[in-house]
Amino acid sequence: LRPFLGQPTPLVPLFDRAVLFLADRLLHRSLPPTPSGARAPRWLLTVWLDGRAVDTPLVPEDGAASPVWPPPPLQRLVAPAVYAEEYLQ
């Protein structure tokens, strides 16, 4: 997971772990298992829930009037250029 223009947060797959996040707000990908991880079966389940809140600007937690920048549609537009190396992997 990587907040736009932020540091990535690697998550190691563990049994009984669920990861929930707003996919329109975070860059994300699933990497293939490493040789040691390929010995155990691994499941990846993706569920998309769509609603009115998708693509709406977030309001900062501190209650500031300006929304968090960039808005999700703009983030998706520029992310492939900003993270070109990661997109090629």
Tab-separated table of N, CA, C and O in Angstrom:
chain	number	residue	atom	x	y	z
A	1	LEU	N	0.850	-1.173	0.000
A	1	LEU	CA	0.000	0.000	0.000
A	1	LEU	C	0.891	1.230	0.000
A	1	LEU	O	1.914	1.252	0.653
A	2	ARG	N	0.468	2.246	-0.720
A	2	ARG	CA	1.257	3.471	-0.765
A	2	ARG	C	0.331	4.668	-0.865
A	2	ARG	O	-0.345	4.848	-1.863
A	3	PRO	N	0.311	5.500	0.180
A	3	PRO	CA	-0.416	6.757	0.044
A	3	PRO	C	0.241	7.580	-1.070
A	3	PRO	O	1.463	7.554	-1.218
A	4	PHE	N	-0.531	8.276	-1.854
A	4	PHE	CA	0.013	9.051	-2.964
A	4	PHE	C	1.074	10.013	-2.447
A	4	PHE	O	0.846	10.764	-1.501
A	5	LEU	N	2.257	9.942	-3.045
A	5	LEU	CA	3.434	10.731	-2.676
A	5	LEU	C	3.922	10.434	-1.265
A	5	LEU	O	4.692	11.190	-0.695
A	6	GLY	N	3.504	9.317	-0.689
A	6	GLY	CA	3.946	8.912	0.641
A	6	GLY	C	4.814	7.672	0.579
A	6	GLY	O	5.073	7.119	-0.488
A	7	GLN	N	5.277	7.244	1.721
A	7	GLN	CA	6.117	6.051	1.813
A	7	GLN	C	5.264	4.786	1.716
A	7	GLN	O	4.166	4.741	2.268
A	8	PRO	N	5.766	3.761	1.035
A	8	PRO	CA	5.002	2.509	0.944
A	8	PRO	C	4.953	1.783	2.281
A	8	PRO	O	5.843	1.924	3.114
A	9	THR	N	3.898	1.020	2.472
A	9	THR	CA	3.736	0.181	3.655
A	9	THR	C	3.613	-1.259	3.180
A	9	THR	O	2.567	-1.669	2.703
A	10	PRO	N	4.704	-2.036	3.256
A	10	PRO	CA	4.610	-3.433	2.821
A	10	PRO	C	3.833	-4.256	3.845
A	10	PRO	O	3.976	-4.075	5.046
A	11	LEU	N	3.001	-5.135	3.353
A	11	LEU	CA	2.240	-6.039	4.212
A	11	LEU	C	2.581	-7.466	3.838
A	11	LEU	O	2.441	-7.864	2.686
A	12	VAL	N	3.040	-8.222	4.806
A	12	VAL	CA	3.391	-9.616	4.580
A	12	VAL	C	2.123	-10.451	4.726
A	12	VAL	O	1.386	-10.290	5.701
A	13	PRO	N	1.849	-11.336	3.751
A	13	PRO	CA	0.653	-12.169	3.879
A	13	PRO	C	0.782	-13.125	5.069
A	13	PRO	O	1.771	-13.830	5.200
A	14	LEU	N	-0.176	-13.080	5.944
A	14	LEU	CA	-0.226	-13.972	7.099
A	14	LEU	C	-1.585	-14.653	7.134
A	14	LEU	O	-2.590	-14.063	6.735
A	15	PHE	N	-1.596	-15.866	7.643
A	15	PHE	CA	-2.850	-16.591	7.787
A	15	PHE	C	-3.804	-15.814	8.691
A	15	PHE	O	-3.387	-15.251	9.701
A	16	ASP	N	-5.045	-15.738	8.317
A	16	ASP	CA	-6.092	-15.041	9.079
A	16	ASP	C	-5.919	-13.526	9.081
A	16	ASP	O	-6.369	-12.856	9.991
A	17	ARG	N	-5.268	-12.968	8.084
A	17	ARG	CA	-5.122	-11.509	8.004
A	17	ARG	C	-6.035	-10.991	6.895
A	17	ARG	O	-6.059	-11.511	5.797
A	18	ALA	N	-6.754	-9.940	7.208
A	18	ALA	CA	-7.559	-9.239	6.209
A	18	ALA	C	-7.064	-7.797	6.156
A	18	ALA	O	-6.755	-7.201	7.183
A	19	VAL	N	-6.979	-7.272	4.971
A	19	VAL	CA	-6.543	-5.894	4.782
A	19	VAL	C	-7.663	-5.159	4.065
A	19	VAL	O	-8.073	-5.546	2.976
A	20	LEU	N	-8.165	-4.115	4.684
A	20	LEU	CA	-9.231	-3.308	4.103
A	20	LEU	C	-8.714	-1.887	3.912
A	20	LEU	O	-8.076	-1.332	4.798
A	21	PHE	N	-8.975	-1.314	2.759
A	21	PHE	CA	-8.536	0.045	2.488
A	21	PHE	C	-9.399	0.631	1.380
A	21	PHE	O	-10.099	-0.092	0.675
A	22	LEU	N	-9.340	1.925	1.242
A	22	LEU	CA	-10.076	2.614	0.183
A	22	LEU	C	-9.215	2.599	-1.078
A	22	LEU	O	-8.231	3.324	-1.186
A	23	ALA	N	-9.583	1.755	-2.023
A	23	ALA	CA	-8.766	1.545	-3.220
A	23	ALA	C	-8.676	2.784	-4.095
A	23	ALA	O	-7.731	2.919	-4.868
A	24	ASP	N	-9.636	3.689	-3.999
A	24	ASP	CA	-9.547	4.902	-4.804
A	24	ASP	C	-8.634	5.938	-4.170
A	24	ASP	O	-8.383	6.985	-4.741
A	25	ARG	N	-8.097	5.654	-2.983
A	25	ARG	CA	-7.229	6.600	-2.272
A	25	ARG	C	-5.778	6.117	-2.161
A	25	ARG	O	-4.886	6.918	-1.951
A	26	LEU	N	-5.543	4.806	-2.245
A	26	LEU	CA	-4.206	4.244	-2.059
A	26	LEU	C	-3.774	3.466	-3.291
A	26	LEU	O	-4.553	2.698	-3.855
A	27	LEU	N	-2.533	3.656	-3.680
A	27	LEU	CA	-1.962	2.811	-4.721
A	27	LEU	C	-1.695	1.454	-4.092
A	27	LEU	O	-1.253	1.365	-2.950
A	28	HIS	N	-1.972	0.399	-4.826
A	28	HIS	CA	-1.821	-0.927	-4.243
A	28	HIS	C	-1.550	-1.946	-5.341
A	28	HIS	O	-1.888	-1.739	-6.497
A	29	ARG	N	-0.923	-3.036	-4.933
A	29	ARG	CA	-0.670	-4.149	-5.840
A	29	ARG	C	-0.387	-5.395	-5.024
A	29	ARG	O	-0.032	-5.315	-3.845
A	30	SER	N	-0.536	-6.527	-5.659
A	30	SER	CA	-0.199	-7.810	-5.039
A	30	SER	C	1.003	-8.373	-5.766
A	30	SER	O	0.980	-8.526	-6.993
A	31	LEU	N	2.044	-8.654	-5.027
A	31	LEU	CA	3.260	-9.195	-5.616
A	31	LEU	C	3.206	-10.713	-5.631
A	31	LEU	O	2.557	-11.323	-4.774
A	32	PRO	N	3.879	-11.342	-6.574
A	32	PRO	CA	3.921	-12.807	-6.572
A	32	PRO	C	4.665	-13.303	-5.333
A	32	PRO	O	5.496	-12.586	-4.770
A	33	PRO	N	4.361	-14.521	-4.895
A	33	PRO	CA	5.040	-15.034	-3.692
A	33	PRO	C	6.525	-15.244	-3.937
A	33	PRO	O	6.950	-15.520	-5.047
A	34	THR	N	7.303	-15.088	-2.877
A	34	THR	CA	8.733	-15.379	-2.944
A	34	THR	C	8.896	-16.895	-2.971
A	34	THR	O	7.953	-17.633	-2.675
A	35	PRO	N	10.082	-17.389	-3.308
A	35	PRO	CA	10.268	-18.850	-3.329
A	35	PRO	C	9.881	-19.523	-2.004
A	35	PRO	O	9.266	-20.577	-2.000
A	36	SER	N	10.212	-18.903	-0.874
A	36	SER	CA	9.852	-19.527	0.404
A	36	SER	C	8.339	-19.444	0.642
A	36	SER	O	7.754	-20.330	1.237
A	37	GLY	N	7.698	-18.385	0.158
A	37	GLY	CA	6.259	-18.243	0.338
A	37	GLY	C	5.442	-19.070	-0.639
A	37	GLY	O	4.259	-19.300	-0.418
A	38	ALA	N	6.073	-19.521	-1.713
A	38	ALA	CA	5.353	-20.303	-2.722
A	38	ALA	C	5.039	-21.708	-2.229
A	38	ALA	O	4.246	-22.415	-2.839
A	39	ARG	N	5.630	-22.124	-1.136
A	39	ARG	CA	5.385	-23.474	-0.605
A	39	ARG	C	3.996	-23.599	0.008
A	39	ARG	O	3.434	-24.681	0.061
A	40	ALA	N	3.459	-22.514	0.502
A	40	ALA	CA	2.146	-22.540	1.158
A	40	ALA	C	1.106	-21.929	0.224
A	40	ALA	O	1.396	-20.974	-0.499
A	41	PRO	N	-0.117	-22.476	0.232
A	41	PRO	CA	-1.150	-21.875	-0.611
A	41	PRO	C	-1.494	-20.464	-0.142
A	41	PRO	O	-1.397	-20.150	1.042
A	42	ARG	N	-1.860	-19.630	-1.069
A	42	ARG	CA	-2.177	-18.237	-0.749
A	42	ARG	C	-3.412	-17.837	-1.536
A	42	ARG	O	-3.552	-18.174	-2.701
A	43	TRP	N	-4.300	-17.136	-0.874
A	43	TRP	CA	-5.526	-16.671	-1.508
A	43	TRP	C	-5.542	-15.158	-1.522
A	43	TRP	O	-5.127	-14.513	-0.567
A	44	LEU	N	-6.037	-14.615	-2.591
A	44	LEU	CA	-6.221	-13.183	-2.704
A	44	LEU	C	-7.645	-12.955	-3.195
A	44	LEU	O	-8.020	-13.434	-4.253
A	45	LEU	N	-8.422	-12.282	-2.391
A	45	LEU	CA	-9.814	-12.004	-2.726
A	45	LEU	C	-9.987	-10.497	-2.829
A	45	LEU	O	-9.610	-9.759	-1.921
A	46	THR	N	-10.514	-10.045	-3.939
A	46	THR	CA	-10.754	-8.618	-4.141
A	46	THR	C	-12.241	-8.383	-4.251
A	46	THR	O	-12.927	-9.056	-5.015
A	47	VAL	N	-12.726	-7.429	-3.491
A	47	VAL	CA	-14.139	-7.053	-3.521
A	47	VAL	C	-14.195	-5.536	-3.689
A	47	VAL	O	-13.556	-4.801	-2.941
A	48	TRP	N	-14.939	-5.085	-4.671
A	48	TRP	CA	-15.107	-3.655	-4.902
A	48	TRP	C	-16.502	-3.255	-4.467
A	48	TRP	O	-17.491	-3.833	-4.912
A	49	LEU	N	-16.585	-2.275	-3.607
A	49	LEU	CA	-17.862	-1.721	-3.177
A	49	LEU	C	-17.936	-0.307	-3.728
A	49	LEU	O	-17.073	0.523	-3.450
A	50	ASP	N	-18.943	-0.035	-4.505
A	50	ASP	CA	-19.072	1.272	-5.126
A	50	ASP	C	-20.201	2.037	-4.447
A	50	ASP	O	-21.205	1.462	-4.048
A	51	GLY	N	-20.038	3.317	-4.313
A	51	GLY	CA	-21.070	4.123	-3.680
A	51	GLY	C	-20.842	5.591	-3.942
A	51	GLY	O	-19.937	5.982	-4.681
A	52	ARG	N	-21.642	6.410	-3.335
A	52	ARG	CA	-21.544	7.852	-3.549
A	52	ARG	C	-20.221	8.444	-3.068
A	52	ARG	O	-19.773	9.462	-3.569
A	53	ALA	N	-19.592	7.818	-2.088
A	53	ALA	CA	-18.362	8.371	-1.522
A	53	ALA	C	-17.133	8.123	-2.396
A	53	ALA	O	-16.107	8.765	-2.199
A	54	VAL	N	-17.223	7.217	-3.370
A	54	VAL	CA	-16.083	6.941	-4.234
A	54	VAL	C	-15.763	8.191	-5.041
A	54	VAL	O	-16.645	8.826	-5.606
A	55	ASP	N	-14.500	8.541	-5.080
A	55	ASP	CA	-13.978	9.687	-5.828
A	55	ASP	C	-14.347	11.047	-5.244
A	55	ASP	O	-14.093	12.069	-5.858
A	56	THR	N	-14.950	11.095	-4.065
A	56	THR	CA	-15.228	12.395	-3.461
A	56	THR	C	-14.003	12.840	-2.665
A	56	THR	O	-13.311	12.014	-2.067
A	57	PRO	N	-13.708	14.129	-2.665
A	57	PRO	CA	-12.536	14.606	-1.911
A	57	PRO	C	-12.676	14.307	-0.417
A	57	PRO	O	-13.756	14.421	0.148
A	58	LEU	N	-11.579	13.907	0.200
A	58	LEU	CA	-11.562	13.666	1.636
A	58	LEU	C	-11.383	14.980	2.385
A	58	LEU	O	-10.659	15.865	1.944
A	59	VAL	N	-12.015	15.096	3.515
A	59	VAL	CA	-11.807	16.249	4.391
A	59	VAL	C	-10.745	15.851	5.405
A	59	VAL	O	-10.804	14.763	5.974
A	60	PRO	N	-9.730	16.689	5.613
A	60	PRO	CA	-8.667	16.341	6.562
A	60	PRO	C	-9.219	16.045	7.954
A	60	PRO	O	-10.240	16.603	8.360
A	61	GLU	N	-8.517	15.173	8.677
A	61	GLU	CA	-8.952	14.795	10.023
A	61	GLU	C	-8.933	15.970	10.994
A	61	GLU	O	-9.680	15.988	11.951
A	62	ASP	N	-8.084	16.966	10.723
A	62	ASP	CA	-8.012	18.107	11.636
A	62	ASP	C	-9.166	19.093	11.442
A	62	ASP	O	-9.248	20.108	12.119
A	63	GLY	N	-10.077	18.782	10.515
A	63	GLY	CA	-11.259	19.610	10.305
A	63	GLY	C	-11.006	20.829	9.440
A	63	GLY	O	-11.872	21.686	9.309
A	64	ALA	N	-9.828	20.927	8.812
A	64	ALA	CA	-9.539	22.060	7.938
A	64	ALA	C	-10.543	22.101	6.788
A	64	ALA	O	-11.089	21.077	6.386
A	65	ALA	N	-10.783	23.273	6.277
A	65	ALA	CA	-11.801	23.446	5.240
A	65	ALA	C	-11.379	22.868	3.898
A	65	ALA	O	-12.217	22.405	3.138
A	66	SER	N	-10.082	22.876	3.582
A	66	SER	CA	-9.664	22.406	2.262
A	66	SER	C	-9.578	20.886	2.242
A	66	SER	O	-9.090	20.262	3.174
A	67	PRO	N	-10.048	20.272	1.151
A	67	PRO	CA	-9.986	18.812	1.047
A	67	PRO	C	-8.547	18.333	0.834
A	67	PRO	O	-7.680	19.104	0.440
A	68	VAL	N	-8.335	17.068	1.098
A	68	VAL	CA	-7.020	16.461	0.880
A	68	VAL	C	-6.741	16.469	-0.621
A	68	VAL	O	-7.603	16.156	-1.423
A	69	TRP	N	-5.499	16.848	-0.994
A	69	TRP	CA	-5.134	16.920	-2.397
A	69	TRP	C	-4.165	15.818	-2.728
A	69	TRP	O	-3.335	15.477	-1.909
A	70	PRO	N	-4.171	15.217	-3.878
A	70	PRO	CA	-5.079	15.448	-4.991
A	70	PRO	C	-6.340	14.626	-4.846
A	70	PRO	O	-6.325	13.598	-4.163
A	71	PRO	N	-7.426	15.026	-5.505
A	71	PRO	CA	-8.632	14.209	-5.461
A	71	PRO	C	-8.374	12.881	-6.178
A	71	PRO	O	-7.517	12.797	-7.059
A	72	PRO	N	-9.081	11.816	-5.793
A	72	PRO	CA	-8.818	10.485	-6.357
A	72	PRO	C	-8.770	10.410	-7.885
A	72	PRO	O	-7.878	9.762	-8.424
A	73	PRO	N	-9.683	11.047	-8.647
A	73	PRO	CA	-9.573	10.926	-10.111
A	73	PRO	C	-8.259	11.509	-10.651
A	73	PRO	O	-7.633	10.918	-11.524
A	74	LEU	N	-7.810	12.632	-10.107
A	74	LEU	CA	-6.545	13.222	-10.543
A	74	LEU	C	-5.377	12.336	-10.121
A	74	LEU	O	-4.423	12.146	-10.869
A	75	GLN	N	-5.454	11.771	-8.936
A	75	GLN	CA	-4.405	10.870	-8.448
A	75	GLN	C	-4.238	9.692	-9.400
A	75	GLN	O	-3.124	9.334	-9.765
A	76	ARG	N	-5.345	9.089	-9.820
A	76	ARG	CA	-5.266	7.948	-10.749
A	76	ARG	C	-4.707	8.367	-12.104
A	76	ARG	O	-4.053	7.576	-12.779
A	77	LEU	N	-4.947	9.587	-12.510
A	77	LEU	CA	-4.462	10.073	-13.797
A	77	LEU	C	-2.949	10.274	-13.790
A	77	LEU	O	-2.265	9.907	-14.739
A	78	VAL	N	-2.401	10.845	-12.720
A	78	VAL	CA	-0.971	11.157	-12.686
A	78	VAL	C	-0.115	10.059	-12.055
A	78	VAL	O	1.098	10.044	-12.252
A	79	ALA	N	-0.706	9.130	-11.322
A	79	ALA	CA	0.079	8.092	-10.632
A	79	ALA	C	0.953	7.271	-11.573
A	79	ALA	O	2.108	6.984	-11.233
A	80	PRO	N	0.478	6.853	-12.765
A	80	PRO	CA	1.368	6.079	-13.638
A	80	PRO	C	2.631	6.839	-14.044
A	80	PRO	O	3.680	6.234	-14.233
A	81	ALA	N	2.571	8.158	-14.146
A	81	ALA	CA	3.764	8.931	-14.477
A	81	ALA	C	4.658	9.106	-13.241
A	81	ALA	O	5.877	8.978	-13.332
A	82	VAL	N	4.047	9.386	-12.099
A	82	VAL	CA	4.824	9.599	-10.871
A	82	VAL	C	5.522	8.317	-10.442
A	82	VAL	O	6.669	8.333	-9.997
A	83	TYR	N	4.834	7.183	-10.584
A	83	TYR	CA	5.372	5.892	-10.148
A	83	TYR	C	5.654	4.984	-11.339
A	83	TYR	O	5.362	3.782	-11.309
A	84	ALA	N	6.236	5.526	-12.407
A	84	ALA	CA	6.463	4.770	-13.647
A	84	ALA	C	7.235	3.487	-13.410
A	84	ALA	O	6.906	2.441	-13.966
A	85	GLU	N	8.264	3.540	-12.569
A	85	GLU	CA	9.092	2.341	-12.336
A	85	GLU	C	8.285	1.226	-11.690
A	85	GLU	O	8.375	0.072	-12.083
A	86	GLU	N	7.455	1.563	-10.697
A	86	GLU	CA	6.627	0.557	-10.033
A	86	GLU	C	5.582	-0.017	-10.993
A	86	GLU	O	5.254	-1.182	-10.942
A	87	TYR	N	5.039	0.817	-11.874
A	87	TYR	CA	4.027	0.346	-12.805
A	87	TYR	C	4.616	-0.636	-13.822
A	87	TYR	O	3.902	-1.475	-14.341
A	88	LEU	N	5.906	-0.539	-14.088
A	88	LEU	CA	6.549	-1.438	-15.047
A	88	LEU	C	6.923	-2.772	-14.438
A	88	LEU	O	7.247	-3.713	-15.149
A	89	GLN	N	6.902	-2.883	-13.130
A	89	GLN	CA	7.298	-4.148	-12.471
A	89	GLN	C	6.202	-5.171	-12.584
A	89	GLN	O	5.062	-4.947	-12.552
